[in-house]
PDB file of C-alpha atoms in Angstrom:
ATOM      1  CA  MET A   8     127.812 139.902 156.132  1.00  0.00           C
ATOM      2  CA  ALA A   9     130.249 137.817 158.150  1.00  0.00           C
ATOM      3  CA  ASP A  10     133.952 138.653 158.313  1.00  0.00           C
ATOM      4  CA  ILE A  11     135.094 136.226 155.650  1.00  0.00           C
ATOM      5  CA  ILE A  12     138.773 135.553 154.986  1.00  0.00           C
ATOM      6  CA  ASP A  13     139.456 134.327 151.460  1.00  0.00           C
ATOM      7  CA  VAL A  14     142.605 132.278 150.810  1.00  0.00           C
ATOM      8  CA  ARG A  15     143.881 131.300 147.366  1.00  0.00           C
ATOM      9  CA  ILE A  16     146.502 128.567 147.112  1.00  0.00           C
ATOM     10  CA  ASN A  17     148.542 128.397 143.901  1.00  0.00           C
ATOM     11  CA  GLY A  18     150.429 125.227 143.051  1.00  0.00           C
ATOM     12  CA  ARG A  19     150.935 122.697 140.320  1.00  0.00           C
ATOM     13  CA  GLY A  20     148.967 119.524 139.744  1.00  0.00           C
ATOM     14  CA  GLY A  21     150.185 116.823 142.112  1.00  0.00           C
ATOM     15  CA  GLN A  22     151.675 119.211 144.688  1.00  0.00           C
ATOM     16  CA  GLY A  23     148.755 119.033 147.088  1.00  0.00           C
ATOM     17  CA  ALA A  24     147.138 122.469 146.724  1.00  0.00           C
ATOM     18  CA  VAL A  25     143.697 120.876 147.049  1.00  0.00           C
ATOM     19  CA  THR A  26     144.743 118.877 150.114  1.00  0.00           C
ATOM     20  CA  ALA A  27     146.217 122.021 151.673  1.00  0.00           C
ATOM     21  CA  SER A  28     142.970 123.912 151.104  1.00  0.00           C
ATOM     22  CA  ARG A  29     140.925 121.144 152.689  1.00  0.00           C
ATOM     23  CA  LEU A  30     143.176 120.737 155.722  1.00  0.00           C
ATOM     24  CA  LEU A  31     143.198 124.488 156.309  1.00  0.00           C
ATOM     25  CA  ALA A  32     139.403 124.299 156.291  1.00  0.00           C
ATOM     26  CA  GLU A  33     139.413 121.319 158.669  1.00  0.00           C
ATOM     27  CA  ALA A  34     141.672 123.194 161.087  1.00  0.00           C
ATOM     28  CA  ALA A  35     139.244 126.137 161.011  1.00  0.00           C
ATOM     29  CA  ILE A  36     136.282 123.821 161.650  1.00  0.00           C
ATOM     30  CA  LEU A  37     138.173 122.363 164.619  1.00  0.00           C
ATOM     31  CA  GLU A  38     138.276 125.914 165.992  1.00  0.00           C
ATOM     32  CA  GLY A  39     134.527 126.408 165.528  1.00  0.00           C
ATOM     33  CA  GLN A  40     134.686 128.463 162.343  1.00  0.00           C
ATOM     34  CA  TYR A  41     132.646 128.069 159.165  1.00  0.00           C
ATOM     35  CA  VAL A  42     134.367 127.157 155.935  1.00  0.00           C
ATOM     36  CA  HIS A  43     134.141 126.458 152.243  1.00  0.00           C
ATOM     37  CA  ALA A  44     137.106 124.794 150.497  1.00  0.00           C
ATOM     38  CA  PHE A  45     137.237 123.937 146.817  1.00  0.00           C
ATOM     39  CA  PRO A  46     139.619 123.618 143.851  1.00  0.00           C
ATOM     40  CA  SER A  47     139.503 125.283 140.456  1.00  0.00           C
ATOM     41  CA  PHE A  48     140.900 123.211 137.650  1.00  0.00           C
ATOM     42  CA  GLY A  49     139.885 121.477 134.482  1.00  0.00           C
ATOM     43  CA  PRO A  50     141.450 118.439 132.855  1.00  0.00           C
ATOM     44  CA  GLU A  51     144.949 119.473 133.932  1.00  0.00           C
ATOM     45  CA  ARG A  52     147.783 117.040 134.080  1.00  0.00           C
ATOM     46  CA  ALA A  53     150.380 116.720 136.794  1.00  0.00           C
ATOM     47  CA  GLY A  54     152.552 119.824 136.760  1.00  0.00           C
ATOM     48  CA  ALA A  55     149.948 122.200 135.311  1.00  0.00           C
ATOM     49  CA  PRO A  56     148.992 125.268 137.408  1.00  0.00           C
ATOM     50  CA  VAL A  57     146.207 124.539 139.898  1.00  0.00           C
ATOM     51  CA  THR A  58     144.339 126.913 142.172  1.00  0.00           C
ATOM     52  CA  SER A  59     142.521 125.974 145.338  1.00  0.00           C
ATOM     53  CA  PHE A  60     140.479 128.151 147.678  1.00  0.00           C
ATOM     54  CA  THR A  61     139.479 128.254 151.323  1.00  0.00           C
ATOM     55  CA  ARG A  62     136.926 130.630 152.779  1.00  0.00           C
ATOM     56  CA  ILE A  63     136.847 130.987 156.583  1.00  0.00           C
ATOM     57  CA  SER A  64     134.432 132.941 158.762  1.00  0.00           C
ATOM     58  CA  PRO A  65     133.439 133.027 162.422  1.00  0.00           C
ATOM     59  CA  GLU A  66     129.799 133.151 161.275  1.00  0.00           C
ATOM     60  CA  PRO A  67     127.780 131.122 158.758  1.00  0.00           C
ATOM     61  CA  PHE A  68     127.901 132.406 155.171  1.00  0.00           C
ATOM     62  CA  THR A  69     126.358 131.507 151.850  1.00  0.00           C
ATOM     63  CA  VAL A  70     128.966 132.812 149.379  1.00  0.00           C
ATOM     64  CA  LYS A  71     129.798 129.954 146.992  1.00  0.00           C
ATOM     65  CA  THR A  72     131.724 131.742 144.242  1.00  0.00           C
ATOM     66  CA  GLU A  73     135.344 131.361 143.211  1.00  0.00           C
ATOM     67  CA  VAL A  74     137.720 133.593 145.147  1.00  0.00           C
ATOM     68  CA  THR A  75     138.706 136.457 142.838  1.00  0.00           C
ATOM     69  CA  GLU A  76     139.820 138.947 145.506  1.00  0.00           C
ATOM     70  CA  PRO A  77     141.719 136.957 148.124  1.00  0.00           C
ATOM     71  CA  ASP A  78     142.913 138.330 151.437  1.00  0.00           C
ATOM     72  CA  ILE A  79     145.766 135.812 151.419  1.00  0.00           C
ATOM     73  CA  VAL A  80     147.703 134.059 148.658  1.00  0.00           C
ATOM     74  CA  VAL A  81     149.913 131.006 149.216  1.00  0.00           C
ATOM     75  CA  VAL A  82     152.364 130.000 146.481  1.00  0.00           C
ATOM     76  CA  ILE A  83     153.480 126.371 146.807  1.00  0.00           C
ATOM     77  CA  ASP A  84     155.637 126.299 143.661  1.00  0.00           C
ATOM     78  CA  PRO A  85     158.044 129.228 143.161  1.00  0.00           C
ATOM     79  CA  THR A  86     158.232 128.580 139.398  1.00  0.00           C
ATOM     80  CA  LEU A  87     154.688 129.951 139.188  1.00  0.00           C
ATOM     81  CA  LEU A  88     156.111 133.414 139.903  1.00  0.00           C
ATOM     82  CA  GLU A  89     157.447 133.448 136.319  1.00  0.00           C
ATOM     83  CA  SER A  90     154.240 132.308 134.619  1.00  0.00           C
ATOM     84  CA  VAL A  91     151.147 133.000 136.747  1.00  0.00           C
ATOM     85  CA  PRO A  92     150.004 136.385 138.113  1.00  0.00           C
ATOM     86  CA  VAL A  93     149.768 134.983 141.654  1.00  0.00           C
ATOM     87  CA  ALA A  94     148.950 138.377 143.204  1.00  0.00           C
ATOM     88  CA  SER A  95     146.066 139.015 140.807  1.00  0.00           C
ATOM     89  CA  GLY A  96     143.030 140.381 142.637  1.00  0.00           C
ATOM     90  CA  LEU A  97     144.749 140.408 146.034  1.00  0.00           C
ATOM     91  CA  LYS A  98     143.047 142.892 148.336  1.00  0.00           C
ATOM     92  CA  PRO A  99     145.199 145.937 149.169  1.00  0.00           C
ATOM     93  CA  GLY A 100     147.266 145.217 152.260  1.00  0.00           C
ATOM     94  CA  GLY A 101     146.779 141.475 151.773  1.00  0.00           C
ATOM     95  CA  THR A 102     149.267 138.739 152.579  1.00  0.00           C
ATOM     96  CA  ILE A 103     151.375 136.577 150.278  1.00  0.00           C
ATOM     97  CA  VAL A 104     153.331 133.545 151.513  1.00  0.00           C
ATOM     98  CA  VAL A 105     155.770 132.057 148.988  1.00  0.00           C
ATOM     99  CA  ASN A 106     157.890 128.914 148.910  1.00  0.00           C
ATOM    100  CA  PHE A 107     161.147 130.682 148.080  1.00  0.00           C
ATOM    101  CA  GLU A 108     164.768 129.982 149.017  1.00  0.00           C
ATOM    102  CA  GLY A 109     166.436 133.097 147.640  1.00  0.00           C
ATOM    103  CA  GLU A 110     166.951 136.460 149.286  1.00  0.00           C
ATOM    104  CA  LYS A 111     163.904 138.584 150.103  1.00  0.00           C
ATOM    105  CA  ASP A 112     165.066 141.295 147.671  1.00  0.00           C
ATOM    106  CA  GLU A 113     165.073 138.723 144.880  1.00  0.00           C
ATOM    107  CA  LEU A 114     161.500 137.698 145.747  1.00  0.00           C
ATOM    108  CA  MET A 115     160.274 141.289 145.910  1.00  0.00           C
ATOM    109  CA  LYS A 116     160.971 141.853 142.191  1.00  0.00           C
ATOM    110  CA  TYR A 117     157.863 139.757 141.487  1.00  0.00           C
ATOM    111  CA  PHE A 118     155.705 142.028 143.632  1.00  0.00           C
ATOM    112  CA  GLU A 119     156.961 145.558 142.909  1.00  0.00           C
ATOM    113  CA  GLU A 120     153.488 146.957 142.211  1.00  0.00           C
ATOM    114  CA  VAL A 121     151.662 144.906 144.865  1.00  0.00           C
ATOM    115  CA  ASP A 122     150.337 146.406 148.109  1.00  0.00           C
ATOM    116  CA  ALA A 123     150.860 143.381 150.353  1.00  0.00           C
ATOM    117  CA  LYS A 124     152.802 141.877 153.202  1.00  0.00           C
ATOM    118  CA  ILE A 125     155.163 139.381 151.555  1.00  0.00           C
ATOM    119  CA  TYR A 126     156.647 136.417 153.419  1.00  0.00           C
ATOM    120  CA  LYS A 127     158.895 133.603 152.315  1.00  0.00           C
ATOM    121  CA  VAL A 128     159.862 130.218 153.630  1.00  0.00           C
ATOM    122  CA  ALA A 129     162.228 127.636 152.129  1.00  0.00           C
ATOM    123  CA  GLY A 130     159.411 125.131 151.680  1.00  0.00           C
ATOM    124  CA  THR A 131     161.114 122.823 149.208  1.00  0.00           C
ATOM    125  CA  LYS A 132     164.243 122.616 151.377  1.00  0.00           C
ATOM    126  CA  ILE A 133     162.225 121.927 154.531  1.00  0.00           C
ATOM    127  CA  ALA A 134     160.105 119.294 152.759  1.00  0.00           C
ATOM    128  CA  MET A 135     163.168 117.462 151.465  1.00  0.00           C
ATOM    129  CA  GLU A 136     164.896 117.552 154.856  1.00  0.00           C
ATOM    130  CA  GLU A 137     161.889 116.666 157.011  1.00  0.00           C
ATOM    131  CA  ILE A 138     159.648 114.570 154.743  1.00  0.00           C
ATOM    132  CA  GLY A 139     162.144 113.248 152.217  1.00  0.00           C
ATOM    133  CA  ARG A 140     160.003 114.381 149.273  1.00  0.00           C
ATOM    134  CA  ASN A 141     159.268 117.687 147.568  1.00  0.00           C
ATOM    135  CA  VAL A 142     155.781 118.102 149.065  1.00  0.00           C
ATOM    136  CA  PRO A 143     155.748 121.532 150.711  1.00  0.00           C
ATOM    137  CA  ASN A 144     151.970 122.035 150.601  1.00  0.00           C
ATOM    138  CA  LEU A 145     151.168 121.539 154.287  1.00  0.00           C
ATOM    139  CA  LEU A 146     154.266 123.190 155.654  1.00  0.00           C
ATOM    140  CA  MET A 147     153.339 126.284 153.633  1.00  0.00           C
ATOM    141  CA  LEU A 148     150.206 126.363 155.783  1.00  0.00           C
ATOM    142  CA  GLY A 149     152.447 126.289 158.854  1.00  0.00           C
ATOM    143  CA  ALA A 150     154.072 129.480 157.592  1.00  0.00           C
ATOM    144  CA  LEU A 151     150.626 130.898 156.835  1.00  0.00           C
ATOM    145  CA  THR A 152     149.389 130.283 160.385  1.00  0.00           C
ATOM    146  CA  LYS A 153     152.384 132.181 161.778  1.00  0.00           C
ATOM    147  CA  VAL A 154     151.958 135.300 159.645  1.00  0.00           C
ATOM    148  CA  SER A 155     148.151 135.461 159.580  1.00  0.00           C
ATOM    149  CA  GLY A 156     146.788 133.798 162.713  1.00  0.00           C
ATOM    150  CA  ILE A 157     143.988 132.437 160.507  1.00  0.00           C
ATOM    151  CA  VAL A 158     144.078 129.201 162.537  1.00  0.00           C
ATOM    152  CA  LYS A 159     146.342 127.916 165.294  1.00  0.00           C
ATOM    153  CA  VAL A 160     149.312 125.856 164.183  1.00  0.00           C
ATOM    154  CA  GLU A 161     148.260 123.239 166.742  1.00  0.00           C
ATOM    155  CA  SER A 162     144.921 122.814 164.953  1.00  0.00           C
ATOM    156  CA  LEU A 163     146.690 122.412 161.620  1.00  0.00           C
ATOM    157  CA  ILE A 164     149.029 119.792 163.075  1.00  0.00           C
ATOM    158  CA  GLU A 165     146.097 117.939 164.641  1.00  0.00           C
ATOM    159  CA  VAL A 166     144.171 117.636 161.370  1.00  0.00           C
ATOM    160  CA  THR A 167     147.365 116.738 159.503  1.00  0.00           C
ATOM    161  CA  LYS A 168     148.126 113.858 161.876  1.00  0.00           C
ATOM    162  CA  LYS A 169     144.512 112.713 161.606  1.00  0.00           C
ATOM    163  CA  ARG A 170     144.650 112.726 157.792  1.00  0.00           C
ATOM    164  CA  PHE A 171     148.130 111.188 157.541  1.00  0.00           C
ATOM    165  CA  ALA A 172     148.567 108.685 160.338  1.00  0.00           C
ATOM    166  CA  GLY A 173     151.898 107.308 161.497  1.00  0.00           C
ATOM    167  CA  PRO A 174     155.333 108.417 160.305  1.00  0.00           C
ATOM    168  CA  ILE A 175     154.009 110.476 157.376  1.00  0.00           C
ATOM    169  CA  GLY A 176     151.833 112.539 159.706  1.00  0.00           C
ATOM    170  CA  GLU A 177     154.692 112.970 162.173  1.00  0.00           C
ATOM    171  CA  LYS A 178     157.095 114.101 159.432  1.00  0.00           C
ATOM    172  CA  ASN A 179     154.540 116.583 158.089  1.00  0.00           C
ATOM    173  CA  ALA A 180     153.887 117.886 161.611  1.00  0.00           C
ATOM    174  CA  LYS A 181     157.612 118.483 162.116  1.00  0.00           C
ATOM    175  CA  ALA A 182     157.820 120.244 158.735  1.00  0.00           C
ATOM    176  CA  ILE A 183     154.807 122.424 159.610  1.00  0.00           C
ATOM    177  CA  GLU A 184     156.413 123.449 162.909  1.00  0.00           C
ATOM    178  CA  ARG A 185     159.691 124.204 161.194  1.00  0.00           C
ATOM    179  CA  ALA A 186     158.026 126.378 158.524  1.00  0.00           C
ATOM    180  CA  TYR A 187     156.080 128.148 161.274  1.00  0.00           C
ATOM    181  CA  ASN A 188     159.396 129.001 162.966  1.00  0.00           C
ATOM    182  CA  GLU A 189     161.383 129.843 159.820  1.00  0.00           C
ATOM    183  CA  VAL A 190     158.984 132.032 157.811  1.00  0.00           C
ATOM    184  CA  ASN A 191     160.179 135.610 157.333  1.00  0.00           C
TER     185      ASN A 191
END
């Protein structure tokens, strides 16, 4: 079987988790990889927890199931840490990237029993400063590219600018670059 990397993106309805999953997949396609990107939600309303998935492989694959054991978890909304087991099923030694403005020690209390590399970036702050709205979905992928190398940040920026032309694309690109540089 191909070396598949499974990514689960946790957010809330209206925060762009599905868009993030799709653009991550498009960036991987740009780099010649094979992908599968899809959401998992029912009749949720804006603000309800939403999960989206991206599967990436250098070789073709036929796995079409929901991601239950991700290699990587991205948390767009830090309030989910209080209500959703975001690390559930994460493979040992996996990676978690969280939109979180507090100290790293404060974040680690949510992952005391988790065998993972944990990273944080002030996604909400960056989104407000660079985009003017609380939409940290794509910049969280910028942080993800830095810590995982799953795709190049340049590929992510390219597909972002293609999807969101003009000033919105430029603002998102700047936010992605900033998150890439500020993740820790």
